[in-house]
């Protein structure tokens, strides 16, 4: 359980990090919090020749709210998100989600940029980015590129980032007043990767969804912004409507098999989550009953 | 039998003033461990020490056509690359059989595979280098030419004539079979009102110690002596076996075992890679260190359980259980482990099924088959969780069939508390158990009737909660009947030496070992109490074959009951010796004197007469002032082994309260209760911690832990992300209560407590899940009870 030998450089600035990335390209890996990369290296699942450690780039760390936009630096740690008053006020969905990311030791080192760039389809934050309509900011040798979250995640551990680009920040629109959210995941143990999870952001008016964004995760090779949410907007939700949305959701899912669940189980659990989410957001226990808190 | 709070009428050596027995006192080793001053083998460094990494087979079964080490040998830091055949010149192979397990067979196993590998993870070459990282780099460059062979992976077809043989010389893949038939089983079933059958399935799992297996072997060629630093539960067993297979005398081998980061039965066996490490040190004439990494731990630490057990129970309408019958099948990997063998668990299942109950009618068959998977052997509560889950599962099914409450059917069938001594249907002798007292206490602790009412109220709201009960018996304090009679040189006796030093402190050397369960504490408590000195004056030395008496170590819930009694008896002798000298010095008689609070006092009124420090000063430095003819003996040694009963059985009962989310298949554990009877309790906190830790391991088996093999014999979840150990977030509060029935075979009266929690936890959970699912008409008899298993059983997916 020792990593193969590798060269290491601690970037002194974003510019320096970009120079190193340009010089080493695909042979290099960016080290942020190291909570996914280092275990993979120690297991010799990956053996990068060059490690670019961006851990000291304070300019990439922190949360700022300006003109209705919440900007989160890539090096902001999960633990920082969890205790940030800006996040709690302007993106409470994210605060709820981060509490499900692994354990305190991992949250203390892991970063939002690392999690998004790693793009594990079972992790929480990518789905939140979809639900919240985030924009990913990447910087490369030719300057900055803004990528919609919906375009960013392209496969298992695959993103739209180019080898010479560095993810520097994410931008979220400040959650509108009176908006509401739901986060839940089914994991075997608290802190495990989810079997299926859902990050939802909604606006409810007169008992109906005026807006509903459903970010499912662990239901395919990338997080899914469910189009079937549209079937629930601007209608009176009945069991029949919910069933129709559930059926439409089923068509959107392409779940993978692993040791925790078959695709059939993932489809089933995604539908359970949808029902619980709608019931919870509308405060309609009649749409879903049967489990104590 | 008394409850823990009540005091026995007659005073013993344990009831002296200021006794530590029965008191929660902090462990003496706490500060040392908490301040990071433990001595774990993983941390050890010796001059000229090299590190060994084992190249392990990626195949479950393959012929080795050749090994090319030439490139690896050129790598930086590499000292040697050694194959199995090269190492076989230093160390001989072994066969893991015992003569009292009739018919048990196995094949010779080598320290490193020679010509053929039999499981994914078996070592094929050793790479020794200056650092672990260098050895890992070089190991990637060892080229092995494998020719894959058919792998035997499914225990259900292992005995089919069409299945490949793992060891042609053995004739078949059957390692061991035991049949037992007591009473009149067929007649009993015929006369039953109902007969219920089920098949119980248990996942393979493993111990997952916090510190992996670790060994530093140091061959000193000048002394012709091998020192083995190892995290083991049984130093003298390791000494015997290392000497035997390296062609040495036991006096040429010293085994040192200081702090151990968890063992749970994982570290009581002889592993091929550890044997290879001893041999490499001898071959290379330098210290060699092996520390298993987490992946190798999953692939090579013994696995356990993995049983499929068909069970059958007969019951009359009044609740009388008429008979039990089981047919157990288990797969153990390609070799029976050495030296304790891999037949013990199945053997225990046969021994223990039906054990708490009155019925005499019992038929059992157990078959143990070879497979191309990792080796399997004894892990905490060997066989007990299987036997308990099968027995208690059947009892609940019978109760359900006749519409009787699970508590009531147990009340009607558990052996009466005044029926002892008696024997189980498998012939085990019980000295004194307390099933009914334990059950009554449990019912009270959990407020059973209120819980049933709550369950009924919640059912009306479509919330599915369940209560599961599991009575159990536990084997503790094993005599030579466990291993010695079968020819294994594993001592069932233990020894303790105590001596008073020149300042009146006590040094105690014991042959039991410490892996976190509190051996050091209980020994100091006993010595301090019996002698009359404070615990801070007692220093306990364990884990060193050069510096402790000969003995078995700590396993099978034996440390307190056997090692504790040896400590008590040795200290009584030392006490007598001290009082004899004190009487001579004080011109008194020993009967008029006592030792209290580190000093000799008048027995009658406690008047201080002489401090132990002063007495020791006289004895060691001014013996010329002692009366003529007095030779002080301020050191005493005693050994102890149980002789009357082969095992000191304990008993207990557990209950689980949980909720099943029938839409997701998730189980939420709400509460767990245990009442157990381990006889005299030396340190209540240590006993309760043992029980809780054991319960958590049982809950892991019930809900989470499973070594997942594919059909080609590949272990597919050999890491901490995919192999789910129980974590605190999912654990319920565990309330522990006691009933106390001391064994009369010892003055101490202590029986073991280490495995009781593990024995019954999974059975209680499974019964609770089935209780919760009862309105849905679903019965599940498979663990771990994963969401996938539950949703499938419910027909939701």
Short mmCIF file of N, CA and C in Angstrom, two decimals, chain A residues 1-5 43-44 103 186-190 192 195 259-262 264-265 268-269 272 276 288-293, chain B residues 132 136-137 140 293-295 462-463 465 659 661 663-664 666 668 703-704 716-717 720 722 724-725 727 730 786-788 796-797:
data_model
loop_
_atom_site.label_atom_id
_atom_site.label_comp_id
_atom_site.label_asym_id
_atom_site.label_seq_id
_atom_site.Cartn_x
_atom_site.Cartn_y
_atom_site.Cartn_z
N UNK A 1 0.84 -1.20 0.00
CA UNK A 1 0.00 0.00 0.00
C UNK A 1 0.87 1.24 0.00
N UNK A 2 1.88 1.22 -0.82
CA UNK A 2 2.72 2.41 -0.96
C UNK A 2 2.60 2.85 -2.41
N UNK A 3 2.45 4.17 -2.61
CA UNK A 3 2.32 4.69 -3.96
C UNK A 3 3.61 4.46 -4.74
N UNK A 4 3.48 4.32 -6.05
CA UNK A 4 4.67 4.31 -6.90
C UNK A 4 5.36 5.66 -6.78
N UNK A 5 6.64 5.66 -7.11
CA UNK A 5 7.39 6.92 -7.04
C UNK A 5 6.79 7.94 -8.02
N UNK A 43 -3.16 2.38 -3.53
CA UNK A 43 -3.60 1.07 -4.02
C UNK A 43 -2.99 0.76 -5.39
N UNK A 44 -2.23 1.71 -5.90
CA UNK A 44 -1.61 1.61 -7.22
C UNK A 44 -2.65 1.40 -8.33
N UNK A 103 -16.87 11.48 6.31
CA UNK A 103 -16.73 11.63 7.75
C UNK A 103 -15.91 12.89 8.05
N UNK A 186 -29.67 7.21 0.13
CA UNK A 186 -29.66 5.90 0.75
C UNK A 186 -28.24 5.36 0.68
N UNK A 187 -27.62 5.24 1.86
CA UNK A 187 -26.27 4.68 1.93
C UNK A 187 -26.29 3.61 3.01
N UNK A 188 -25.49 2.57 2.82
CA UNK A 188 -25.49 1.48 3.80
C UNK A 188 -25.11 1.97 5.18
N UNK A 189 -24.12 2.85 5.21
CA UNK A 189 -23.73 3.44 6.49
C UNK A 189 -23.60 4.94 6.27
N UNK A 190 -23.82 5.70 7.32
CA UNK A 190 -23.67 7.14 7.18
C UNK A 190 -22.25 7.43 6.70
N UNK A 192 -21.05 6.66 3.71
CA UNK A 192 -20.70 5.86 2.54
C UNK A 192 -21.20 6.54 1.28
N UNK A 195 -26.18 4.69 -2.45
CA UNK A 195 -26.73 3.71 -3.41
C UNK A 195 -27.56 4.50 -4.43
N UNK A 259 -21.82 -3.81 -5.84
CA UNK A 259 -22.08 -4.78 -4.78
C UNK A 259 -23.24 -4.41 -3.88
N UNK A 260 -23.60 -3.13 -3.87
CA UNK A 260 -24.68 -2.72 -2.98
C UNK A 260 -26.05 -2.87 -3.63
N UNK A 261 -26.12 -2.79 -4.94
CA UNK A 261 -27.44 -2.75 -5.55
C UNK A 261 -27.40 -3.15 -7.02
N UNK A 262 -28.46 -3.81 -7.42
CA UNK A 262 -28.66 -4.10 -8.84
C UNK A 262 -29.28 -2.86 -9.47
N UNK A 264 -32.07 -2.74 -10.91
CA UNK A 264 -33.49 -2.74 -10.54
C UNK A 264 -33.70 -2.11 -9.16
N UNK A 265 -32.79 -2.42 -8.25
CA UNK A 265 -32.92 -1.84 -6.92
C UNK A 265 -32.70 -0.32 -6.97
N UNK A 268 -35.79 1.29 -8.28
CA UNK A 268 -36.82 1.28 -7.23
C UNK A 268 -36.56 2.39 -6.20
N UNK A 269 -35.31 2.46 -5.74
CA UNK A 269 -34.98 3.44 -4.69
C UNK A 269 -35.09 4.88 -5.22
N UNK A 272 -38.65 5.73 -4.94
CA UNK A 272 -39.00 5.97 -3.53
C UNK A 272 -38.56 7.37 -3.13
N UNK A 276 -40.79 10.51 -1.76
CA UNK A 276 -40.52 11.12 -0.46
C UNK A 276 -40.18 12.60 -0.61
N UNK A 288 -47.03 10.11 0.64
CA UNK A 288 -46.06 9.10 1.06
C UNK A 288 -46.17 8.85 2.56
N UNK A 289 -46.46 7.64 2.96
CA UNK A 289 -46.56 7.33 4.39
C UNK A 289 -45.83 6.04 4.68
N UNK A 290 -45.48 5.86 5.92
CA UNK A 290 -45.01 4.53 6.29
C UNK A 290 -43.65 4.44 6.94
N UNK A 291 -42.98 5.54 7.21
CA UNK A 291 -41.68 5.44 7.88
C UNK A 291 -41.61 6.48 8.98
N UNK A 292 -41.18 6.04 10.14
CA UNK A 292 -41.03 7.01 11.23
C UNK A 292 -39.75 7.79 11.04
N UNK A 293 -39.69 8.94 11.62
CA UNK A 293 -38.53 9.81 11.42
C UNK A 293 -37.28 9.22 12.05
N UNK B 132 9.55 -0.90 2.55
CA UNK B 132 8.34 -1.52 2.02
C UNK B 132 8.05 -0.99 0.60
N UNK B 136 7.68 -3.15 -2.77
CA UNK B 136 6.46 -3.15 -3.60
C UNK B 136 6.80 -2.83 -5.06
N UNK B 137 7.72 -1.88 -5.26
CA UNK B 137 8.15 -1.56 -6.63
C UNK B 137 8.73 -2.80 -7.31
N UNK B 140 6.34 -5.69 -8.40
CA UNK B 140 5.61 -5.52 -9.66
C UNK B 140 6.39 -6.10 -10.84
N UNK B 293 -0.72 -5.25 4.55
CA UNK B 293 -1.51 -4.05 4.27
C UNK B 293 -2.98 -4.43 4.24
N UNK B 294 -3.86 -3.45 4.07
CA UNK B 294 -5.28 -3.73 4.25
C UNK B 294 -5.80 -4.71 3.20
N UNK B 295 -5.30 -4.59 1.98
CA UNK B 295 -5.77 -5.50 0.93
C UNK B 295 -5.33 -6.93 1.24
N UNK B 462 -48.52 1.72 9.59
CA UNK B 462 -47.70 1.17 8.51
C UNK B 462 -46.20 1.27 8.79
N UNK B 463 -45.86 1.35 10.08
CA UNK B 463 -44.45 1.36 10.48
C UNK B 463 -44.12 -0.02 11.05
N UNK B 465 -41.92 -2.34 12.99
CA UNK B 465 -40.87 -2.57 13.98
C UNK B 465 -40.92 -4.00 14.46
N UNK B 659 -36.40 -1.24 13.28
CA UNK B 659 -37.44 -0.86 12.33
C UNK B 659 -36.97 -1.20 10.92
N UNK B 661 -37.59 -0.46 7.02
CA UNK B 661 -38.24 0.39 6.02
C UNK B 661 -38.59 -0.54 4.85
N UNK B 663 -40.00 -0.07 2.16
CA UNK B 663 -39.85 0.49 0.81
C UNK B 663 -38.40 0.48 0.34
N UNK B 664 -37.49 0.56 1.29
CA UNK B 664 -36.07 0.64 0.91
C UNK B 664 -35.27 -0.59 1.32
N UNK B 666 -34.00 -0.95 4.20
CA UNK B 666 -33.03 -0.57 5.23
C UNK B 666 -33.56 -0.93 6.62
N UNK B 668 -33.13 -0.17 10.63
CA UNK B 668 -32.61 0.78 11.61
C UNK B 668 -32.64 0.11 12.98
N UNK B 703 -25.92 -7.33 9.50
CA UNK B 703 -26.36 -6.32 8.53
C UNK B 703 -25.34 -5.94 7.47
N UNK B 704 -24.06 -6.06 7.75
CA UNK B 704 -23.09 -5.40 6.87
C UNK B 704 -22.01 -6.30 6.27
N UNK B 716 -13.94 -9.66 -4.24
CA UNK B 716 -14.20 -8.43 -4.99
C UNK B 716 -14.39 -7.21 -4.10
N UNK B 717 -14.30 -7.38 -2.79
CA UNK B 717 -14.47 -6.19 -1.94
C UNK B 717 -13.40 -6.11 -0.85
N UNK B 720 -11.75 -1.23 2.64
CA UNK B 720 -12.65 -0.73 3.67
C UNK B 720 -13.82 0.08 3.12
N UNK B 722 -15.63 -1.06 0.42
CA UNK B 722 -16.62 -2.02 -0.08
C UNK B 722 -16.98 -3.10 0.93
N UNK B 724 -18.07 -3.66 4.43
CA UNK B 724 -18.67 -2.72 5.38
C UNK B 724 -18.55 -3.24 6.80
N UNK B 725 -17.71 -2.59 7.58
CA UNK B 725 -17.67 -2.91 9.00
C UNK B 725 -18.72 -2.05 9.70
N UNK B 727 -20.28 0.68 11.89
CA UNK B 727 -19.76 1.97 12.37
C UNK B 727 -20.69 2.51 13.45
N UNK B 730 -24.49 3.68 12.98
CA UNK B 730 -25.61 2.74 12.78
C UNK B 730 -25.84 1.86 14.00
N UNK B 786 -29.06 -7.35 3.92
CA UNK B 786 -28.81 -6.11 3.18
C UNK B 786 -30.13 -5.61 2.61
N UNK B 787 -30.19 -4.32 2.24
CA UNK B 787 -31.40 -3.82 1.60
C UNK B 787 -31.78 -4.64 0.37
N UNK B 788 -30.75 -5.07 -0.37
CA UNK B 788 -31.01 -5.89 -1.56
C UNK B 788 -31.72 -7.20 -1.18
N UNK B 796 -40.22 -6.44 -3.79
CA UNK B 796 -40.29 -5.05 -4.25
C UNK B 796 -39.42 -4.81 -5.48
N UNK B 797 -38.43 -5.67 -5.66
CA UNK B 797 -37.59 -5.50 -6.85
C UNK B 797 -37.44 -6.84 -7.55
#
